[in-house]
XYZ file of C-alpha atoms in Angstrom:
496
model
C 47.867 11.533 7.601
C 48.897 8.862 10.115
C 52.006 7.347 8.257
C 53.547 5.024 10.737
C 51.194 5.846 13.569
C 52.404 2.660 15.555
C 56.037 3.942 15.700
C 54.616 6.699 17.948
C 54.317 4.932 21.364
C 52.904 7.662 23.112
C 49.987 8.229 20.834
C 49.289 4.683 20.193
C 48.949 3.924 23.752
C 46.356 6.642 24.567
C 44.416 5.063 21.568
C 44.077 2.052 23.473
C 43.239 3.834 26.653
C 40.456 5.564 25.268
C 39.315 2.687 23.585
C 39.478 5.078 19.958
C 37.602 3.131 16.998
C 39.031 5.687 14.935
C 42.547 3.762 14.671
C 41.085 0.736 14.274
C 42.989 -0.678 11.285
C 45.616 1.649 11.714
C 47.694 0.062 14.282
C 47.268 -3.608 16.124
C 48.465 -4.372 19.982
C 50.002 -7.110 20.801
C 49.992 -7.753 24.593
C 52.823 -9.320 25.435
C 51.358 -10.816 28.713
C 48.844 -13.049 26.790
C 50.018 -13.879 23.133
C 46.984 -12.213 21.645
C 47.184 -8.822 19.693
C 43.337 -7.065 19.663
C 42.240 -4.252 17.885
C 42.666 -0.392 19.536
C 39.029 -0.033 20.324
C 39.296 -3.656 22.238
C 36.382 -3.902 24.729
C 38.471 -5.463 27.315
C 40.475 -3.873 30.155
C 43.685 -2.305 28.287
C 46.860 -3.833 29.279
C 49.714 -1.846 31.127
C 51.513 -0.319 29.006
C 54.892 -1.497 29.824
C 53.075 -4.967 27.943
C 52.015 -3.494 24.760
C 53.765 -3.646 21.828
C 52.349 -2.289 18.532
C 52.802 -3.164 14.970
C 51.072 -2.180 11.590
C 49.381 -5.105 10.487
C 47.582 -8.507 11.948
C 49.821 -10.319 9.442
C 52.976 -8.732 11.459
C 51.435 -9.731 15.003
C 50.589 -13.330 13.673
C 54.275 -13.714 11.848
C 55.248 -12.665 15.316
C 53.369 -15.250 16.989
C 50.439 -13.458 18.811
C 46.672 -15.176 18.723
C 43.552 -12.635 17.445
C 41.608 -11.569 19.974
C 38.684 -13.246 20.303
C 35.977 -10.106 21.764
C 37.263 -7.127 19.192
C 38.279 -9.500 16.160
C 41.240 -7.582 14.867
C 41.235 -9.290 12.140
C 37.685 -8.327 11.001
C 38.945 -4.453 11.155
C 38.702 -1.924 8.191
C 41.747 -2.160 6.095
C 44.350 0.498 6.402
C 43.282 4.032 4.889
C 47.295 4.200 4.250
C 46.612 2.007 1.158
C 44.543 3.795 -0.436
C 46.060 7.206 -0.043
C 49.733 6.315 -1.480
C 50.572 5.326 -5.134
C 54.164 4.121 -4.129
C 55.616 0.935 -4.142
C 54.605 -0.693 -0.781
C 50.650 1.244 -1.569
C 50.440 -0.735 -4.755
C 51.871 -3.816 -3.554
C 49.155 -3.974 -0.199
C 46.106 -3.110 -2.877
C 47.440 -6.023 -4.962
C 47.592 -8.650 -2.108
C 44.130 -7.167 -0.697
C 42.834 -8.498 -4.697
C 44.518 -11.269 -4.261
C 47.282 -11.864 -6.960
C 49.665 -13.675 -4.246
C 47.277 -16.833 -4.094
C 46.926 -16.662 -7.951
C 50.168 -15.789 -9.574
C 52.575 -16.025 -6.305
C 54.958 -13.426 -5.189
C 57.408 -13.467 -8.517
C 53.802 -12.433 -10.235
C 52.842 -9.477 -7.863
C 56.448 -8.302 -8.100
C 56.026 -8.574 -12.534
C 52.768 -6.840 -11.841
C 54.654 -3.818 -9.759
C 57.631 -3.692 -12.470
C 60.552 -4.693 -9.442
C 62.321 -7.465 -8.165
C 60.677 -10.472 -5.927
C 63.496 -9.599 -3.487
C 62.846 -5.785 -3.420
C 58.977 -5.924 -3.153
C 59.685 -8.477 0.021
C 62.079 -6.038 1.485
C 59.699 -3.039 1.517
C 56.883 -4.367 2.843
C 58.886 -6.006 5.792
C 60.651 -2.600 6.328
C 57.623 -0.713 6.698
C 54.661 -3.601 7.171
C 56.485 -5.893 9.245
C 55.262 -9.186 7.543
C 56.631 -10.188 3.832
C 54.026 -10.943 1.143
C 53.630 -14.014 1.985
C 52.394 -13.611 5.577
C 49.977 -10.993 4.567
C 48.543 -13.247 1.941
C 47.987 -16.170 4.506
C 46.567 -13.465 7.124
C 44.153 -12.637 4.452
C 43.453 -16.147 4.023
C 42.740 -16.185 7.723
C 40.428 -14.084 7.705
C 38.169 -15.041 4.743
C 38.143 -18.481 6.161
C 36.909 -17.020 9.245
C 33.735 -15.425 7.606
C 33.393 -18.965 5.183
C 33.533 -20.674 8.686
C 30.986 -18.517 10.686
C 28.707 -17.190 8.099
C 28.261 -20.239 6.118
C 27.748 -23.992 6.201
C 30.467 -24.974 3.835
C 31.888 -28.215 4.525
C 35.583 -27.483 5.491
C 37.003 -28.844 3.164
C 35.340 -26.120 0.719
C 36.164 -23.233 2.878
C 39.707 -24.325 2.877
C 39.683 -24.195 -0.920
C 37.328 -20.852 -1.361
C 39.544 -18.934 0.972
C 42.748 -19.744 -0.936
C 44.330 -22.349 1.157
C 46.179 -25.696 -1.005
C 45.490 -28.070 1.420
C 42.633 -28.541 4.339
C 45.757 -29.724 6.370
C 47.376 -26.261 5.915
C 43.886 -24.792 6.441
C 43.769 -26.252 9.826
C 47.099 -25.382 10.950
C 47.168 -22.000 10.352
C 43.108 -21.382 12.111
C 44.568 -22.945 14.904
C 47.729 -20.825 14.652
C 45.781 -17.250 14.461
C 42.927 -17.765 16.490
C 43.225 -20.477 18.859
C 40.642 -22.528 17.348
C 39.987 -25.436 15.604
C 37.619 -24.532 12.433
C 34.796 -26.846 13.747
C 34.896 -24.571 17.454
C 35.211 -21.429 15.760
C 31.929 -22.246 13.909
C 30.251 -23.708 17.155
C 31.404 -20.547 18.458
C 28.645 -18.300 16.641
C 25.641 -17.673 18.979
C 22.819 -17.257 16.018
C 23.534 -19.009 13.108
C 21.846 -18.477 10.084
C 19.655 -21.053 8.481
C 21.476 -22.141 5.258
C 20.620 -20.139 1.917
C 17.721 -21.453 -0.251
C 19.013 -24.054 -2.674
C 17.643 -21.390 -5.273
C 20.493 -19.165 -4.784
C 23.760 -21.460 -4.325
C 27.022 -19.844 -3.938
C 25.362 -16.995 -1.949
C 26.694 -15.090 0.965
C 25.277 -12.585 3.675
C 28.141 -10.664 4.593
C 28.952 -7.438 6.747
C 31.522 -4.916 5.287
C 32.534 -2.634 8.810
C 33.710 1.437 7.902
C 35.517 3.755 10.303
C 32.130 6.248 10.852
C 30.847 8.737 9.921
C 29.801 7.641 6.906
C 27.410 9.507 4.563
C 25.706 7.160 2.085
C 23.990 9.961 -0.069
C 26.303 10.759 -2.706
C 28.432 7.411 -2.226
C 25.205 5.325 -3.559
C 23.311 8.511 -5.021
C 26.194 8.637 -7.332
C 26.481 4.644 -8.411
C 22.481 4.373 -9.144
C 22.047 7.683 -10.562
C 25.137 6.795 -13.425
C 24.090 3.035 -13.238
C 24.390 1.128 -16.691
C 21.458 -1.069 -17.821
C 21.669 -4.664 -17.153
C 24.866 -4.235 -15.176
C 23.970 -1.969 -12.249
C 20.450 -0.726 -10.503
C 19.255 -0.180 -7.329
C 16.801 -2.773 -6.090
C 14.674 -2.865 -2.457
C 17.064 -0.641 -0.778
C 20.456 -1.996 -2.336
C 22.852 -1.245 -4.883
C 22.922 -4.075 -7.287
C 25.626 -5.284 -10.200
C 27.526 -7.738 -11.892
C 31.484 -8.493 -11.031
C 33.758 -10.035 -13.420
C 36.756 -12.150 -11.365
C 39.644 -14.176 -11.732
C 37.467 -17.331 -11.685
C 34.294 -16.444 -12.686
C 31.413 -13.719 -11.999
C 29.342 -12.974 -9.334
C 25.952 -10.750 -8.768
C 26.645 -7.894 -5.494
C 23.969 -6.463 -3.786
C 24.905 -3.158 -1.397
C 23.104 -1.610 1.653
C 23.598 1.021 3.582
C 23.368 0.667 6.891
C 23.786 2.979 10.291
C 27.348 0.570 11.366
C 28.120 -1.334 8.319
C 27.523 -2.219 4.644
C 25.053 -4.986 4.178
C 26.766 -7.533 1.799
C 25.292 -10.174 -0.514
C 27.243 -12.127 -2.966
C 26.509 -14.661 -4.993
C 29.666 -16.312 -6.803
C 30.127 -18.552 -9.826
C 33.599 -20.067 -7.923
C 33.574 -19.274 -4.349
C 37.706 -18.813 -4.785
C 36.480 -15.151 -5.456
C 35.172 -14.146 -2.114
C 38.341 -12.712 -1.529
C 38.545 -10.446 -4.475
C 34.861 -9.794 -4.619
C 34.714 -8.131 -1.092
C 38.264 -6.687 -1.695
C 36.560 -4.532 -4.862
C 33.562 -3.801 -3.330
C 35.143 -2.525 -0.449
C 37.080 -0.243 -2.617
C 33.899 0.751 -5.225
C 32.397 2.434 -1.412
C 35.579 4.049 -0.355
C 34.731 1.866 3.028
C 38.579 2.118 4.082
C 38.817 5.748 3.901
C 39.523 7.843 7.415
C 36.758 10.234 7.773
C 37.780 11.967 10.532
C 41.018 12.891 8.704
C 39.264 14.323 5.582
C 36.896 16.306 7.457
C 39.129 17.829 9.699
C 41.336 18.984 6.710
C 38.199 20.589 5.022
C 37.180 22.151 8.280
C 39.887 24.693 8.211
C 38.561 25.823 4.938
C 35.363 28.326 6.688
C 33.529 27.946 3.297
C 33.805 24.077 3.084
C 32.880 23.924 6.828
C 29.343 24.138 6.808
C 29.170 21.794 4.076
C 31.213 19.473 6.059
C 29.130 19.877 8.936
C 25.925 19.190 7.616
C 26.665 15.931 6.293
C 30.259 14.646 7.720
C 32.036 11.233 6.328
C 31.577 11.883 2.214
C 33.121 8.943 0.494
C 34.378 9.223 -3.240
C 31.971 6.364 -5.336
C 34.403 4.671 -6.670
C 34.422 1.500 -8.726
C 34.914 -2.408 -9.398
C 36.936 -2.406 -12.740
C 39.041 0.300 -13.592
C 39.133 0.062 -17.391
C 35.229 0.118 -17.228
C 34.861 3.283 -15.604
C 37.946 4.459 -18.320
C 35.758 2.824 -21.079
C 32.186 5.054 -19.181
C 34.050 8.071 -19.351
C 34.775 8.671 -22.286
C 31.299 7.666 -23.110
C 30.261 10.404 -20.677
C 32.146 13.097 -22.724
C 30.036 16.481 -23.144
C 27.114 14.515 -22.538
C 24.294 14.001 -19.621
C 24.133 11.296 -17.099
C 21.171 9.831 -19.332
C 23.014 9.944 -22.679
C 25.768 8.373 -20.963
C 24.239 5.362 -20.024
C 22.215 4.795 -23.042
C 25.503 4.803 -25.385
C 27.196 1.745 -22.049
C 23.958 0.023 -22.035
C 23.646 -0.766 -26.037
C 27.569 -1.409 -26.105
C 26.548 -3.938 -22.988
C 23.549 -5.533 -25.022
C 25.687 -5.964 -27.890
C 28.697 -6.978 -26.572
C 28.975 -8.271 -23.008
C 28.904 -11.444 -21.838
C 25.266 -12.739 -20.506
C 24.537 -13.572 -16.441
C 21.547 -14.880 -15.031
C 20.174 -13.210 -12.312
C 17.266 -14.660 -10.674
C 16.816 -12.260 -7.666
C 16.559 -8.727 -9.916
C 17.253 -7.483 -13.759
C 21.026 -7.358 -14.179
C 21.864 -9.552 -17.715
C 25.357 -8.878 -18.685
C 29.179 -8.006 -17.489
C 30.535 -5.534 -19.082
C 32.298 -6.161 -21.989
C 36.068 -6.060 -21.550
C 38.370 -3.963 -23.818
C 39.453 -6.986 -26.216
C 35.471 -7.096 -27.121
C 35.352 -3.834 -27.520
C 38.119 -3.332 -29.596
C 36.657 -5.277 -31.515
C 33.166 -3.014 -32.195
C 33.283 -1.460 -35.542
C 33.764 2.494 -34.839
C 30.937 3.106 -37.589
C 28.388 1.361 -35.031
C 28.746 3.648 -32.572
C 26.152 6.685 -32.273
C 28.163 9.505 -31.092
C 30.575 12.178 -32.701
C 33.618 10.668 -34.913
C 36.072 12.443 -32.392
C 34.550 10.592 -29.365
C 34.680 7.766 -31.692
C 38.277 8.260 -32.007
C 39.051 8.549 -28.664
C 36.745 5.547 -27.996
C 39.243 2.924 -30.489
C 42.202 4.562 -28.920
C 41.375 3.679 -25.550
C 40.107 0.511 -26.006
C 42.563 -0.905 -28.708
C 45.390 0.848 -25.976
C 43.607 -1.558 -23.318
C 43.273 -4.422 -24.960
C 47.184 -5.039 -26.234
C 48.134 -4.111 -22.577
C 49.511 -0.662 -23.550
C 47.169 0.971 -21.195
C 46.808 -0.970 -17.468
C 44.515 0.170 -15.674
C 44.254 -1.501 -11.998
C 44.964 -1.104 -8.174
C 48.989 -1.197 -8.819
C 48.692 1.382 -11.511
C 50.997 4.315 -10.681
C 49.124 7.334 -10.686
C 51.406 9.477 -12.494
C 52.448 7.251 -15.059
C 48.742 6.577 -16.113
C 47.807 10.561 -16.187
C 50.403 11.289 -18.279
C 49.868 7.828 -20.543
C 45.672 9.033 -20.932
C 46.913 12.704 -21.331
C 48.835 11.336 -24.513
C 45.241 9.953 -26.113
C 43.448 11.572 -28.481
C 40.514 13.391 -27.031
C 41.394 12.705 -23.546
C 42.072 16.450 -21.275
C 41.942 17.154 -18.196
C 38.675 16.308 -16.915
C 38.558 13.034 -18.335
C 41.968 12.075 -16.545
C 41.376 13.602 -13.267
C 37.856 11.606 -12.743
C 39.405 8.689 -13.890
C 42.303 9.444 -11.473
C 39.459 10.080 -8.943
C 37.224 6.909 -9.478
C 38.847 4.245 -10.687
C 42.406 5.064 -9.988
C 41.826 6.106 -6.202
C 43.678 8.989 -5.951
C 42.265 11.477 -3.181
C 43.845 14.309 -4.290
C 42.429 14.391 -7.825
C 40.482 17.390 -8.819
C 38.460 18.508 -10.993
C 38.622 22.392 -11.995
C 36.842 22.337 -15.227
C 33.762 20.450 -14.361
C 30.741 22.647 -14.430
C 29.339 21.517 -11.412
C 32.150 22.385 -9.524
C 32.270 25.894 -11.116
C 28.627 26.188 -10.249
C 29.276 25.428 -6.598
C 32.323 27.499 -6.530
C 30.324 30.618 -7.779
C 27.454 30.438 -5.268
C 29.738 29.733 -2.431
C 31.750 32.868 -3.240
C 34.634 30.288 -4.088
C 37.118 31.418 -7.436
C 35.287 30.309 -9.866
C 37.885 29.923 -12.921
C 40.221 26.548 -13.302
C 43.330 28.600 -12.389
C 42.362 30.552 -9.501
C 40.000 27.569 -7.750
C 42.827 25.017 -8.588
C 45.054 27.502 -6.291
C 42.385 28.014 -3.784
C 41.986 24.344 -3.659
C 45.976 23.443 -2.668
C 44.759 24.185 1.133
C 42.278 21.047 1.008
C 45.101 18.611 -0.174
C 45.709 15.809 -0.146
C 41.934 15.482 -0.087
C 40.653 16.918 -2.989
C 38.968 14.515 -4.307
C 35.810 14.059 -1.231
C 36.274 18.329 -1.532
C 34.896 17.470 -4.486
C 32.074 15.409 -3.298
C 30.877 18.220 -0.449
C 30.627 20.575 -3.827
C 29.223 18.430 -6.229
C 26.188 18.232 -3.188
C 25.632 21.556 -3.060
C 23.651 20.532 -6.147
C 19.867 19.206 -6.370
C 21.225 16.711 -9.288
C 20.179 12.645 -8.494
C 23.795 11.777 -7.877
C 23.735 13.398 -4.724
C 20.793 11.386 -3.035
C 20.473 8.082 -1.377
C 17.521 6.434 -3.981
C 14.197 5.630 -2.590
């Protein structure tokens, strides 16, 4: 792990030197020389070091008062893996902002939301982010403004709106303010634009989503068309396809993988989304994960190596709604992939709410818990345990007993889902794994993993692989992945 990276000088200057992508993300320089603050992998000639100052985030260089870069685009870096790794208080708070809740609810909401005080979220995040929640929610505004302004033709006025700002004046100011532009010459800036999208498809955007390489797409979209439900996921002419629910309204995602980046395309019901939408989608691929880190870890392991190896820069498929995948779980009890999304695609049917998709065949959301809580247990074709854990879960959703989302604490929820009826081990780790985000979950019990674990001479009991495992932490979790591909099942190839 690379907590605090840009307190180490020494390192953070021979990052720059070698021009090392890896960090991207991790750390921003700010050359004092020129007011701007570029990314580590910055094309241009690095500065002396004697002028290079470094701080954690773009939203601490701009509070500062240093101008993005105009040839590496800092701002367009991954996010930081750091985010995504933690569960504590300044973790939660950074995955909350990156969905957007400062623009919606303010700052007194996000700190309700993480359970402290307004005053003790803002001092946390300026002790270890350098910029207050505030000035990372306008740097995110920043940047989605940026990609409104060069990937679309949005009047301004719109883009000010759909990126979160309350006023084009404020808009205005604050382009000028991070990157030295006025909105009209940053989009005059952009040497092939794009014609505009048919009429058929309004509210549609071609984006780019960048990842720290390597990045294997195999099991990542393998895994999310293989366990796809009916009429709210499928893979489609090379993408992965489904329907988002958002704070404003739904949108339609399609996913592919490509050799340098994630090709993008939304299409929003209230462009005020964008934010959120890329924000989840980013998080569904595990795009802000460090690679290099994970691997290396695994390396020392000689039986993981070769598995690492072969196919470096495993991400864990993760998802877009957390309660979902909670809800899919438990539908996926003791039960194949196939079962499993037969039993989500008739609850979908039944009770989600309808989309219209003209570019494929997705037709629903999926429901949310106060619909399904709502389903009469009789209806439901499985055993009258899973049944039972089914109501629980839901009915725990749906009153707000149960939260499920990117501030949840990790520990709290395990123990919360462990208290369920019909919820064990397995069933909390994978939701720890794919909807929570924790990289260190594991999964002991699950017969694939057993079945890897056997034919690559690994322990093959819960106890004795659980202990075998503590060398790969905190990375269990994409340990998990590398054995779950040892396997010839569908989730573990990139669909044709």
């Amino acid at each position: 792990m690379r907590n605090g990276m840009y307190t180490d000088r020494e390192r953070c200057v021979r990052a720059v030197q070698s021009k090392d992508a890896r960090f991207d993300g991790w750390f921003f320089t700010a050359v004092l020389t020129t007011g701007i603050y570029c990314r580590p992998s910055c094309p241009a000639v690095p500065p002396k070091p004697e002028n290079m100052v470094f701080q954690p985030s773009a939203a601490a260089c701009q509070q500062a008062g240093f101008r993005a870069c105009k040839r590496c685009r800092p701002d367009t870096s991954p996010g930081s893996p750091e985010w995504n790794q933690r569960a504590d208080l300044v973790a939660r708070a950074m995955r909350l902002i990156a969905d957007g809740v400062v623009d919606r609810d303010g700052v007194p909401g996000l700190a309700a939301r993480l359970g402290y005080s307004s005053r003790q979220v803002e001092r946390q995040l300026l002790a270890e982010v350098g910029a207050g929640p505030l000035a990372l929610a306008r740097a995110q505004r920043a940047r989605t403004a940026r990609l409104l302004v060069e990937t679309t033709e949005l009047p301004m006025a719109d883009v000010a709106f759909a990126a979160g700002f309350s006023s084009v004046r404020t808009f205005n100011d604050t382009v000028r303010e991070v990157f030295a532009l006025s909105p009209s010459a940053l989009r005059a800036r952009v040497p092939h634009r794009t014609p505009p999208l048919p009429a058929a498809t309004p509210g549609t955007l071609a984006l780019r989503l960048p990842f720290r390489a390597p990045l294997n797409p195999d099991n990542l979209f393998g895994h999310l068309a293989a366990t796809g439900v009916p009429g709210v996921e499928e893979w489609r002419d090379g993408a992965f396809r489904r329907t988002l629910r958002l704070p404003y309204g739904h949108g339609v995602v399609a996913l592919t993988p490509n050799p340098d980046h994630i090709g993008c395309r939304l299409t929003l019901s209230d462009l005020r989304d964008l934010t959120v939408a890329i924000s989840r989608c980013r998080r569904m691929l595990d795009l802000d994960a460090d690679p290099v880190a994970v691997d290396d870890q695994l390396r020392t392991d000689p039986v993981l190596a070769p598995l690492v190896d072969k196919a470096p820069g495993r991400r864990v498929p993760r998802t877009v709604d957390e309660a979902e995948f909670a809800v899919r779980a438990v539908l996926g009890q003791q039960v194949s992939t196939a079962a499993a999304r037969t039993h989500a695609a008739r609850l979908v049917t039944a009770h989600g709410d309808p989309v219209d998709d003209p570019e494929g065949g997705l037709t629903h959301l999926f429901p949310t818990p106060e619909a399904l809580a709502a389903v009469d247990p009789d209806s439901l074709a499985m055993p009258r345990t899973r049944r039972a854990t089914f109501t629980h879960l839901v009915g725990q959703l749906a009153d707000r007993k149960l939260q499920l989302g990117v501030e949840s604490d990790w520990s709290q929820v395990r123990e919360q889902l462990l208290a369920l009826p019909g919820f064990g081990p397995w069933t909390v780790d994978v939701i720890a794994m794919r909807a929570l985000g924790d990289p260190d979950a594991f999964l002991p019990t699950d017969l694939g993993i057993r079945r890897a674990a056997k034919e690559l001479g690994l322990p093959s009991t819960p106890a004795a692989l659980t202990a075998r495992a503590a060398a790969w932490r905190p990375w269990r979790a994409y340990a998990v992945q590398y054995l779950w591909a040892t396997d010839s099942h569908p989730v573990n190839f990139l669909p044709v």
